[in-house]
C-alpha cells in the first residue's frame, strides 16, 4: 500500500504545486472576509472537481471535504486565512506572487496553512483513486479564522458533529500532543504627552513578532527600528522591533508605554517580573514557562494601543493572566482587555490514533516522539486532536516570517506521510497489517470477504496482497475457497473478484428478515 501511495504522490507533484500557488495568490489575510471566502470557495471547487462531496457552514466560514463513511470520523483541521506580510522589503519574492525557486515554494501561507491544506486534499485524492477501502469517515475541515478568534470553529460546532480524533498540519514534526494556552491582552495607555507623539506604528498580527517599528516624536527625526519577524510563540528566533525601539528610547520616561515595556517585556520574553507564573514549578526552562511578548504597537486617538501575546504554561489560569497585568494598572496608567483565552491542551500519547501516527512517521525513517508545542493550533479546539507537521526539523521554521517557504522535497514527503497515516487509521487494512499474525485462517478469510462490501467492491489477488500485507499464497487460497463456496465470483477477463451469488442471496434474505 505504501509503495503505491508514495508513487502516486510523487506523480502529482506538479499538480499540487500549481494548486498551492493558485491559493497563495489570493490575499486572504485574516480579517479580509471577501478574500477568505474566495480562497475557501476555490479550495472546495478543487475538491468537487476531484469527485469529493463538500459542505459548508450556513455562515460560509468553514468548508468540509468528505471521504468514506463509518461510525467514526477522522478529522483534519486546516485554514485558508494567513497573517500579515510584515515588512515587504524583507521578502525575497513578493509574498502573494506564489513562486517556485531554489527548490522551494515561496509565499504567505505556503507553510501556514494553505500548503498543508492542499497536501491533505491530495492525500484524500490518493486514497480515493487508489481505491483503498475505508471503514471510517474522513473530514478535511477548512476554516477561515485560525489566526484570530476561532469564530469559524464555533460555527462548525453548532452545525456539525465534532470528529472523534484527528490532527492539524499546522506546526512542526514529529507529534505535538500538548500545547500552551493562548490569549491576547490589549492595553491602552493614557499618555499625558500624546500630542508630541506624531507617529507610532509596529506590527500587523497579534501572533507575530514584528520586524519593523516606526516612531516620530515632535522636533525629532522619524525613527525606524528593524528586527526579524517570527511566530510569537518562539520569540527567541527573531528580533522584536517593538522591544528594540523601547530599549533605544528608554530615556523617554514621560511615556507610560515605554516605561512598561522596559520594566517588563523588552528584555524578557517570559515577562518574569509580571509574576504570571508565580504558582507554577520554579524549575521550568524559559521555553517551558509562559511566553509574553509585545506584537502590535500603535497610536490610537489620544491613547497608545499595545497588544501583548501570551502563551500561558500549564498551571496558569485566566485569572492569573488578568491579575498579572492589573497589578500594574495604576502605576502605568492603562486599561486592559483580554481576548481569545484558550486553555493548554494535552492528549495522552497512549491513545491508539497517536500510536499509529508515531509508527507511520517512524516507518518513513524519522525519529518519532511526542512533544509540547510552544504555539497554538486548531488542535486545541477539539478533543483528541494534535498538531502533526508539516515542517521537518531539518527545514526552515518560517511560519509568520518574511520569506515563508517550504521545500518541494518536504512537501512530497509530508504528503506521503499524511496519506499513509489516513489510509492506515481510517481503513480496516491498518488493523489487518498489525494483527495478521494473530488471526486464524477463518478470521483472515472473513476479513477478506468483508472488503468486498465497500467500494470499490472488486479486487484482484495482487491488489489485496498490496493492501493487506498478506502473502500471495494466503490471499489466493482464501479467495479460491470463498469462490468455491459461492461467496465470491471471479471475472475471467480481469481476474478480479466480487461478491458471488451466495453472498447476494444472503444479503437479500437478511433484508427480508429485517422487513
mmCIF file of C-alpha atoms in Angstrom, residues 33-383:
data_model
loop_
_atom_site.group_PDB
_atom_site.id
_atom_site.type_symbol
_atom_site.label_atom_id
_atom_site.label_comp_id
_atom_site.label_asym_id
_atom_site.label_seq_id
_atom_site.Cartn_x
_atom_site.Cartn_y
_atom_site.Cartn_z
ATOM 1 C CA UNK A 33 -13.720 38.418 4.605
ATOM 2 C CA UNK A 34 -14.096 38.578 0.819
ATOM 3 C CA UNK A 35 -10.644 37.154 0.132
ATOM 4 C CA UNK A 36 -11.066 34.364 2.680
ATOM 5 C CA UNK A 37 -14.396 33.423 1.126
ATOM 6 C CA UNK A 38 -12.744 33.416 -2.294
ATOM 7 C CA UNK A 39 -9.947 31.129 -1.076
ATOM 8 C CA UNK A 40 -12.360 28.744 0.652
ATOM 9 C CA UNK A 41 -14.629 28.551 -2.387
ATOM 10 C CA UNK A 42 -11.687 27.870 -4.691
ATOM 11 C CA UNK A 43 -10.463 25.101 -2.403
ATOM 12 C CA UNK A 44 -13.895 23.459 -2.302
ATOM 13 C CA UNK A 45 -14.235 23.776 -6.084
ATOM 14 C CA UNK A 46 -10.965 21.897 -6.479
ATOM 15 C CA UNK A 47 -12.221 19.192 -4.114
ATOM 16 C CA UNK A 48 -15.509 18.862 -6.016
ATOM 17 C CA UNK A 49 -13.623 18.586 -9.314
ATOM 18 C CA UNK A 50 -11.795 15.615 -7.781
ATOM 19 C CA UNK A 51 -15.143 13.975 -7.087
ATOM 20 C CA UNK A 52 -15.484 14.722 -3.375
ATOM 21 C CA UNK A 53 -18.653 15.657 -1.527
ATOM 22 C CA UNK A 54 -18.295 19.094 0.096
ATOM 23 C CA UNK A 55 -20.292 21.004 2.683
ATOM 24 C CA UNK A 56 -20.229 24.471 4.273
ATOM 25 C CA UNK A 57 -21.495 26.076 7.435
ATOM 26 C CA UNK A 58 -24.528 28.325 6.957
ATOM 27 C CA UNK A 59 -22.244 31.264 7.782
ATOM 28 C CA UNK A 60 -19.896 30.272 4.973
ATOM 29 C CA UNK A 61 -16.779 30.368 7.132
ATOM 30 C CA UNK A 62 -15.953 26.642 7.220
ATOM 31 C CA UNK A 63 -15.859 24.091 4.428
ATOM 32 C CA UNK A 64 -15.757 20.289 4.708
ATOM 33 C CA UNK A 65 -14.398 17.767 2.221
ATOM 34 C CA UNK A 66 -15.703 14.254 2.881
ATOM 35 C CA UNK A 67 -14.283 10.852 2.021
ATOM 36 C CA UNK A 68 -15.607 7.462 3.099
ATOM 37 C CA UNK A 69 -18.158 6.502 5.715
ATOM 38 C CA UNK A 70 -18.329 4.782 9.070
ATOM 39 C CA UNK A 71 -19.287 5.121 12.705
ATOM 40 C CA UNK A 72 -16.142 7.139 13.492
ATOM 41 C CA UNK A 73 -14.754 10.263 11.857
ATOM 42 C CA UNK A 74 -11.089 11.170 11.424
ATOM 43 C CA UNK A 75 -10.797 14.958 11.192
ATOM 44 C CA UNK A 76 -8.089 17.106 9.606
ATOM 45 C CA UNK A 77 -8.130 20.791 10.567
ATOM 46 C CA UNK A 78 -6.661 23.352 8.139
ATOM 47 C CA UNK A 79 -7.288 27.002 7.326
ATOM 48 C CA UNK A 80 -7.248 29.495 4.455
ATOM 49 C CA UNK A 81 -6.568 32.704 6.398
ATOM 50 C CA UNK A 82 -2.999 33.952 6.761
ATOM 51 C CA UNK A 83 -1.196 36.509 8.892
ATOM 52 C CA UNK A 84 0.021 39.862 7.576
ATOM 53 C CA UNK A 85 3.145 40.109 5.465
ATOM 54 C CA UNK A 86 5.301 42.188 7.808
ATOM 55 C CA UNK A 87 7.990 44.253 6.074
ATOM 56 C CA UNK A 88 7.636 43.877 2.291
ATOM 57 C CA UNK A 89 11.254 44.910 1.778
ATOM 58 C CA UNK A 90 12.415 41.749 3.580
ATOM 59 C CA UNK A 91 10.757 39.319 1.178
ATOM 60 C CA UNK A 92 12.989 37.758 -1.489
ATOM 61 C CA UNK A 93 9.907 37.371 -3.690
ATOM 62 C CA UNK A 94 6.547 39.181 -3.370
ATOM 63 C CA UNK A 95 4.527 37.405 -0.633
ATOM 64 C CA UNK A 96 1.422 36.830 -2.751
ATOM 65 C CA UNK A 97 3.102 36.135 -6.070
ATOM 66 C CA UNK A 98 3.448 32.390 -5.485
ATOM 67 C CA UNK A 99 6.877 31.401 -6.719
ATOM 68 C CA UNK A 100 8.910 28.217 -7.187
ATOM 69 C CA UNK A 101 12.621 28.936 -6.837
ATOM 70 C CA UNK A 102 15.738 27.275 -5.434
ATOM 71 C CA UNK A 103 13.808 24.068 -4.732
ATOM 72 C CA UNK A 104 11.208 25.829 -2.562
ATOM 73 C CA UNK A 105 7.653 27.123 -2.785
ATOM 74 C CA UNK A 106 7.590 30.767 -1.611
ATOM 75 C CA UNK A 107 4.700 32.863 -0.370
ATOM 76 C CA UNK A 108 2.484 33.788 2.556
ATOM 77 C CA UNK A 109 0.546 30.668 3.513
ATOM 78 C CA UNK A 110 2.851 28.081 1.935
ATOM 79 C CA UNK A 111 3.556 26.638 5.392
ATOM 80 C CA UNK A 112 0.689 28.157 7.395
ATOM 81 C CA UNK A 113 -1.648 26.749 6.197
ATOM 82 C CA UNK A 114 -2.658 26.708 2.527
ATOM 83 C CA UNK A 115 0.181 24.391 1.546
ATOM 84 C CA UNK A 116 -0.731 21.699 4.101
ATOM 85 C CA UNK A 117 -4.436 22.077 3.218
ATOM 86 C CA UNK A 118 -3.710 21.203 -0.416
ATOM 87 C CA UNK A 119 -1.342 18.427 0.644
ATOM 88 C CA UNK A 120 -4.083 16.819 2.743
ATOM 89 C CA UNK A 121 -6.568 17.210 -0.121
ATOM 90 C CA UNK A 122 -4.198 15.258 -2.351
ATOM 91 C CA UNK A 123 -3.820 12.667 0.411
ATOM 92 C CA UNK A 124 -7.573 12.077 0.228
ATOM 93 C CA UNK A 125 -7.428 12.033 -3.560
ATOM 94 C CA UNK A 126 -4.729 9.363 -3.448
ATOM 95 C CA UNK A 127 -6.814 7.159 -1.148
ATOM 96 C CA UNK A 128 -9.845 7.635 -3.386
ATOM 97 C CA UNK A 129 -8.100 6.946 -6.693
ATOM 98 C CA UNK A 130 -6.031 4.046 -5.342
ATOM 99 C CA UNK A 131 -9.337 2.550 -4.133
ATOM 100 C CA UNK A 132 -8.092 1.981 -0.602
ATOM 101 C CA UNK A 133 -11.124 0.775 1.381
ATOM 102 C CA UNK A 134 -12.207 2.836 4.395
ATOM 103 C CA UNK A 135 -14.292 1.909 7.423
ATOM 104 C CA UNK A 136 -14.177 5.416 8.887
ATOM 105 C CA UNK A 137 -15.330 8.748 7.548
ATOM 106 C CA UNK A 138 -12.643 11.367 6.873
ATOM 107 C CA UNK A 139 -13.423 15.074 7.073
ATOM 108 C CA UNK A 140 -10.983 17.696 5.836
ATOM 109 C CA UNK A 141 -12.272 20.744 7.732
ATOM 110 C CA UNK A 142 -11.215 24.085 6.241
ATOM 111 C CA UNK A 143 -11.513 27.205 8.393
ATOM 112 C CA UNK A 144 -11.044 30.902 7.684
ATOM 113 C CA UNK A 145 -10.254 32.446 11.077
ATOM 114 C CA UNK A 146 -7.459 30.438 12.687
ATOM 115 C CA UNK A 147 -5.159 33.433 13.004
ATOM 116 C CA UNK A 148 -7.637 35.325 15.220
ATOM 117 C CA UNK A 149 -10.670 34.405 17.304
ATOM 118 C CA UNK A 150 -11.981 30.995 16.235
ATOM 119 C CA UNK A 151 -15.481 32.105 15.308
ATOM 120 C CA UNK A 152 -15.356 29.687 12.377
ATOM 121 C CA UNK A 153 -14.855 26.652 14.598
ATOM 122 C CA UNK A 154 -17.711 27.870 16.795
ATOM 123 C CA UNK A 155 -19.929 27.970 13.682
ATOM 124 C CA UNK A 156 -18.838 24.462 12.717
ATOM 125 C CA UNK A 157 -19.635 23.034 16.156
ATOM 126 C CA UNK A 158 -23.153 24.472 16.043
ATOM 127 C CA UNK A 159 -23.997 22.647 12.829
ATOM 128 C CA UNK A 160 -21.795 19.548 12.585
ATOM 129 C CA UNK A 161 -20.648 16.777 14.929
ATOM 130 C CA UNK A 162 -17.077 17.025 16.147
ATOM 131 C CA UNK A 163 -14.804 14.290 14.695
ATOM 132 C CA UNK A 164 -13.705 11.524 17.049
ATOM 133 C CA UNK A 165 -9.983 12.215 16.622
ATOM 134 C CA UNK A 166 -7.551 13.798 14.206
ATOM 135 C CA UNK A 167 -4.770 16.262 13.585
ATOM 136 C CA UNK A 168 -3.935 19.717 12.347
ATOM 137 C CA UNK A 169 -0.998 20.028 9.893
ATOM 138 C CA UNK A 170 -0.167 23.468 11.259
ATOM 139 C CA UNK A 171 3.146 23.176 13.075
ATOM 140 C CA UNK A 172 6.235 21.014 13.097
ATOM 141 C CA UNK A 173 7.008 17.314 13.031
ATOM 142 C CA UNK A 174 7.065 14.987 14.916
ATOM 143 C CA UNK A 175 3.848 14.843 17.016
ATOM 144 C CA UNK A 176 2.789 17.686 19.315
ATOM 145 C CA UNK A 177 0.234 16.281 21.735
ATOM 146 C CA UNK A 178 0.319 19.243 24.104
ATOM 147 C CA UNK A 179 0.168 22.989 23.564
ATOM 148 C CA UNK A 180 0.441 26.030 25.762
ATOM 149 C CA UNK A 181 -2.562 28.205 26.424
ATOM 150 C CA UNK A 182 -3.225 31.340 24.409
ATOM 151 C CA UNK A 183 -4.634 34.840 24.799
ATOM 152 C CA UNK A 184 -4.089 38.432 23.728
ATOM 153 C CA UNK A 185 -4.029 41.311 26.182
ATOM 154 C CA UNK A 186 -4.880 44.656 24.638
ATOM 155 C CA UNK A 187 -3.568 47.562 26.684
ATOM 156 C CA UNK A 188 -4.497 51.200 26.105
ATOM 157 C CA UNK A 189 -2.166 53.654 27.784
ATOM 158 C CA UNK A 190 -3.216 57.132 28.825
ATOM 159 C CA UNK A 191 -0.359 59.389 27.762
ATOM 160 C CA UNK A 192 -0.231 62.981 29.045
ATOM 161 C CA UNK A 193 2.305 63.753 26.298
ATOM 162 C CA UNK A 194 0.315 62.135 23.490
ATOM 163 C CA UNK A 195 0.327 65.361 21.434
ATOM 164 C CA UNK A 196 4.068 65.142 20.787
ATOM 165 C CA UNK A 197 3.793 61.528 19.605
ATOM 166 C CA UNK A 198 3.223 62.235 15.927
ATOM 167 C CA UNK A 199 3.606 58.659 14.667
ATOM 168 C CA UNK A 200 3.787 55.209 16.240
ATOM 169 C CA UNK A 201 3.345 52.048 14.184
ATOM 170 C CA UNK A 202 4.542 48.458 14.560
ATOM 171 C CA UNK A 203 3.047 45.040 13.913
ATOM 172 C CA UNK A 204 0.123 43.777 11.826
ATOM 173 C CA UNK A 205 -0.706 40.493 13.529
ATOM 174 C CA UNK A 206 -1.285 39.678 17.214
ATOM 175 C CA UNK A 207 0.639 36.402 16.946
ATOM 176 C CA UNK A 208 3.698 37.570 15.002
ATOM 177 C CA UNK A 209 6.874 39.226 16.277
ATOM 178 C CA UNK A 210 7.100 42.494 14.287
ATOM 179 C CA UNK A 211 10.185 43.152 12.164
ATOM 180 C CA UNK A 212 9.673 46.909 11.865
ATOM 181 C CA UNK A 213 8.734 49.723 14.249
ATOM 182 C CA UNK A 214 8.399 53.387 13.332
ATOM 183 C CA UNK A 215 8.087 56.339 15.702
ATOM 184 C CA UNK A 216 8.103 60.117 15.260
ATOM 185 C CA UNK A 217 8.282 62.418 18.257
ATOM 186 C CA UNK A 218 7.863 66.163 17.731
ATOM 187 C CA UNK A 219 11.107 68.007 16.984
ATOM 188 C CA UNK A 220 12.937 64.723 16.418
ATOM 189 C CA UNK A 221 13.654 62.815 13.230
ATOM 190 C CA UNK A 222 11.489 59.899 12.170
ATOM 191 C CA UNK A 223 12.997 56.728 13.624
ATOM 192 C CA UNK A 224 12.693 53.248 12.118
ATOM 193 C CA UNK A 225 13.788 50.148 14.031
ATOM 194 C CA UNK A 226 14.359 46.859 12.224
ATOM 195 C CA UNK A 227 14.076 43.359 13.649
ATOM 196 C CA UNK A 228 13.401 39.827 12.408
ATOM 197 C CA UNK A 229 9.829 38.571 12.363
ATOM 198 C CA UNK A 230 8.865 35.126 13.627
ATOM 199 C CA UNK A 231 5.981 33.306 15.260
ATOM 200 C CA UNK A 232 5.165 34.930 18.596
ATOM 201 C CA UNK A 233 5.370 31.544 20.312
ATOM 202 C CA UNK A 234 9.100 31.360 19.525
ATOM 203 C CA UNK A 235 10.407 34.915 20.067
ATOM 204 C CA UNK A 236 13.982 33.755 20.650
ATOM 205 C CA UNK A 237 14.472 33.013 16.942
ATOM 206 C CA UNK A 238 13.542 36.570 15.932
ATOM 207 C CA UNK A 239 14.260 40.157 16.969
ATOM 208 C CA UNK A 240 11.279 42.131 18.225
ATOM 209 C CA UNK A 241 11.288 45.611 16.685
ATOM 210 C CA UNK A 242 8.940 46.906 19.430
ATOM 211 C CA UNK A 243 11.326 45.766 22.150
ATOM 212 C CA UNK A 244 14.285 47.196 20.235
ATOM 213 C CA UNK A 245 12.543 50.559 19.958
ATOM 214 C CA UNK A 246 11.613 50.597 23.659
ATOM 215 C CA UNK A 247 15.201 49.956 24.716
ATOM 216 C CA UNK A 248 16.581 52.637 22.396
ATOM 217 C CA UNK A 249 14.016 55.166 23.660
ATOM 218 C CA UNK A 250 14.275 54.118 27.286
ATOM 219 C CA UNK A 251 15.184 57.684 28.290
ATOM 220 C CA UNK A 252 11.702 58.901 27.205
ATOM 221 C CA UNK A 253 10.225 58.140 30.609
ATOM 222 C CA UNK A 254 7.362 60.590 30.072
ATOM 223 C CA UNK A 255 5.668 57.816 28.051
ATOM 224 C CA UNK A 256 3.932 55.156 30.130
ATOM 225 C CA UNK A 257 4.088 52.514 27.397
ATOM 226 C CA UNK A 258 7.862 52.867 27.067
ATOM 227 C CA UNK A 259 8.329 52.532 30.824
ATOM 228 C CA UNK A 260 6.084 49.446 30.924
ATOM 229 C CA UNK A 261 7.867 47.757 28.024
ATOM 230 C CA UNK A 262 11.301 48.333 29.526
ATOM 231 C CA UNK A 263 10.265 47.301 33.027
ATOM 232 C CA UNK A 264 8.615 44.017 31.999
ATOM 233 C CA UNK A 265 8.886 42.835 28.398
ATOM 234 C CA UNK A 266 11.593 44.453 26.276
ATOM 235 C CA UNK A 267 14.419 42.252 27.566
ATOM 236 C CA UNK A 268 12.490 39.246 28.893
ATOM 237 C CA UNK A 269 10.050 37.290 26.731
ATOM 238 C CA UNK A 270 8.880 35.397 29.837
ATOM 239 C CA UNK A 271 7.826 38.675 31.497
ATOM 240 C CA UNK A 272 9.034 37.230 34.793
ATOM 241 C CA UNK A 273 8.553 40.465 36.749
ATOM 242 C CA UNK A 274 4.843 40.411 35.938
ATOM 243 C CA UNK A 275 4.553 37.354 38.194
ATOM 244 C CA UNK A 276 2.198 35.435 35.917
ATOM 245 C CA UNK A 277 3.991 32.136 36.574
ATOM 246 C CA UNK A 278 4.350 32.541 40.323
ATOM 247 C CA UNK A 279 2.175 29.468 41.016
ATOM 248 C CA UNK A 280 3.962 27.074 38.629
ATOM 249 C CA UNK A 281 7.064 24.952 39.101
ATOM 250 C CA UNK A 282 10.170 27.085 39.576
ATOM 251 C CA UNK A 283 12.468 24.748 37.627
ATOM 252 C CA UNK A 284 10.806 25.233 34.237
ATOM 253 C CA UNK A 285 13.088 26.333 31.403
ATOM 254 C CA UNK A 286 12.395 29.666 29.623
ATOM 255 C CA UNK A 287 10.685 27.851 26.727
ATOM 256 C CA UNK A 288 8.515 25.861 29.154
ATOM 257 C CA UNK A 289 7.396 28.970 31.038
ATOM 258 C CA UNK A 290 4.761 31.375 29.802
ATOM 259 C CA UNK A 291 5.795 33.422 26.760
ATOM 260 C CA UNK A 292 4.701 37.078 26.975
ATOM 261 C CA UNK A 293 5.613 39.336 24.053
ATOM 262 C CA UNK A 294 4.507 42.659 22.514
ATOM 263 C CA UNK A 295 3.246 42.227 18.946
ATOM 264 C CA UNK A 296 1.329 45.386 17.964
ATOM 265 C CA UNK A 297 2.003 48.997 18.978
ATOM 266 C CA UNK A 298 0.101 51.962 17.565
ATOM 267 C CA UNK A 299 -1.187 55.400 18.435
ATOM 268 C CA UNK A 300 -4.964 55.150 18.678
ATOM 269 C CA UNK A 301 -6.527 58.564 19.060
ATOM 270 C CA UNK A 302 -5.458 60.031 22.393
ATOM 271 C CA UNK A 303 -4.134 56.670 23.656
ATOM 272 C CA UNK A 304 -1.406 54.167 22.783
ATOM 273 C CA UNK A 305 -2.503 50.633 21.929
ATOM 274 C CA UNK A 306 -0.182 47.776 22.870
ATOM 275 C CA UNK A 307 -1.106 44.151 22.121
ATOM 276 C CA UNK A 308 0.666 41.594 24.287
ATOM 277 C CA UNK A 309 0.512 37.992 23.099
ATOM 278 C CA UNK A 310 0.526 35.434 25.923
ATOM 279 C CA UNK A 311 1.315 31.713 25.612
ATOM 280 C CA UNK A 312 0.477 30.513 29.109
ATOM 281 C CA UNK A 313 2.049 27.371 30.518
ATOM 282 C CA UNK A 314 0.118 24.661 32.342
ATOM 283 C CA UNK A 315 -0.916 25.903 35.766
ATOM 284 C CA UNK A 316 -1.575 29.495 34.681
ATOM 285 C CA UNK A 317 -5.263 30.393 34.763
ATOM 286 C CA UNK A 318 -7.174 33.163 33.061
ATOM 287 C CA UNK A 319 -7.381 34.884 36.445
ATOM 288 C CA UNK A 320 -3.577 34.687 36.806
ATOM 289 C CA UNK A 321 -3.127 36.450 33.447
ATOM 290 C CA UNK A 322 -5.567 39.233 34.325
ATOM 291 C CA UNK A 323 -4.095 39.696 37.810
ATOM 292 C CA UNK A 324 -0.531 39.968 36.458
ATOM 293 C CA UNK A 325 -1.464 42.992 34.355
ATOM 294 C CA UNK A 326 -3.966 44.556 36.738
ATOM 295 C CA UNK A 327 -1.281 44.840 39.421
ATOM 296 C CA UNK A 328 0.453 47.412 37.190
ATOM 297 C CA UNK A 329 -2.631 49.285 36.009
ATOM 298 C CA UNK A 330 -2.343 52.345 38.254
ATOM 299 C CA UNK A 331 1.424 52.765 38.057
ATOM 300 C CA UNK A 332 1.482 52.767 34.241
ATOM 301 C CA UNK A 333 -1.964 54.284 33.656
ATOM 302 C CA UNK A 334 -3.604 51.824 31.266
ATOM 303 C CA UNK A 335 -6.840 49.998 30.628
ATOM 304 C CA UNK A 336 -6.789 46.366 29.523
ATOM 305 C CA UNK A 337 -8.980 43.770 27.851
ATOM 306 C CA UNK A 338 -8.279 40.061 27.447
ATOM 307 C CA UNK A 339 -9.217 38.285 24.209
ATOM 308 C CA UNK A 340 -9.341 34.706 22.881
ATOM 309 C CA UNK A 341 -8.313 32.906 26.064
ATOM 310 C CA UNK A 342 -7.645 29.209 25.400
ATOM 311 C CA UNK A 343 -6.607 26.649 27.992
ATOM 312 C CA UNK A 344 -3.495 24.493 27.460
ATOM 313 C CA UNK A 345 -4.129 21.238 25.567
ATOM 314 C CA UNK A 346 -2.931 17.668 26.266
ATOM 315 C CA UNK A 347 -3.727 14.320 24.595
ATOM 316 C CA UNK A 348 -2.433 11.057 26.058
ATOM 317 C CA UNK A 349 0.204 9.575 23.765
ATOM 318 C CA UNK A 350 -1.092 6.072 24.567
ATOM 319 C CA UNK A 351 -4.234 6.663 22.504
ATOM 320 C CA UNK A 352 -4.351 4.309 19.522
ATOM 321 C CA UNK A 353 -4.519 7.032 16.861
ATOM 322 C CA UNK A 354 -1.314 8.552 18.217
ATOM 323 C CA UNK A 355 0.499 5.231 18.409
ATOM 324 C CA UNK A 356 -0.368 4.605 14.749
ATOM 325 C CA UNK A 357 0.758 8.145 13.895
ATOM 326 C CA UNK A 358 4.110 7.536 15.581
ATOM 327 C CA UNK A 359 4.559 4.212 13.776
ATOM 328 C CA UNK A 360 3.828 5.711 10.356
ATOM 329 C CA UNK A 361 6.202 8.621 10.951
ATOM 330 C CA UNK A 362 8.955 6.233 12.066
ATOM 331 C CA UNK A 363 8.353 3.989 9.039
ATOM 332 C CA UNK A 364 9.448 6.910 6.851
ATOM 333 C CA UNK A 365 12.810 6.958 8.602
ATOM 334 C CA UNK A 366 12.246 9.748 11.107
ATOM 335 C CA UNK A 367 12.642 9.601 14.860
ATOM 336 C CA UNK A 368 9.172 9.701 16.341
ATOM 337 C CA UNK A 369 8.422 11.384 19.655
ATOM 338 C CA UNK A 370 5.712 13.306 21.459
ATOM 339 C CA UNK A 371 6.449 16.927 22.251
ATOM 340 C CA UNK A 372 4.884 20.088 23.624
ATOM 341 C CA UNK A 373 4.208 22.909 21.176
ATOM 342 C CA UNK A 374 5.008 26.497 22.037
ATOM 343 C CA UNK A 375 2.328 27.719 19.652
ATOM 344 C CA UNK A 376 -1.406 27.227 19.336
ATOM 345 C CA UNK A 377 -3.277 25.454 16.535
ATOM 346 C CA UNK A 378 -6.820 24.357 15.757
ATOM 347 C CA UNK A 379 -5.889 21.092 17.525
ATOM 348 C CA UNK A 380 -6.778 22.865 20.757
ATOM 349 C CA UNK A 381 -10.362 23.354 19.555
ATOM 350 C CA UNK A 382 -11.369 19.678 19.645
ATOM 351 C CA UNK A 383 -10.701 16.746 21.963
#
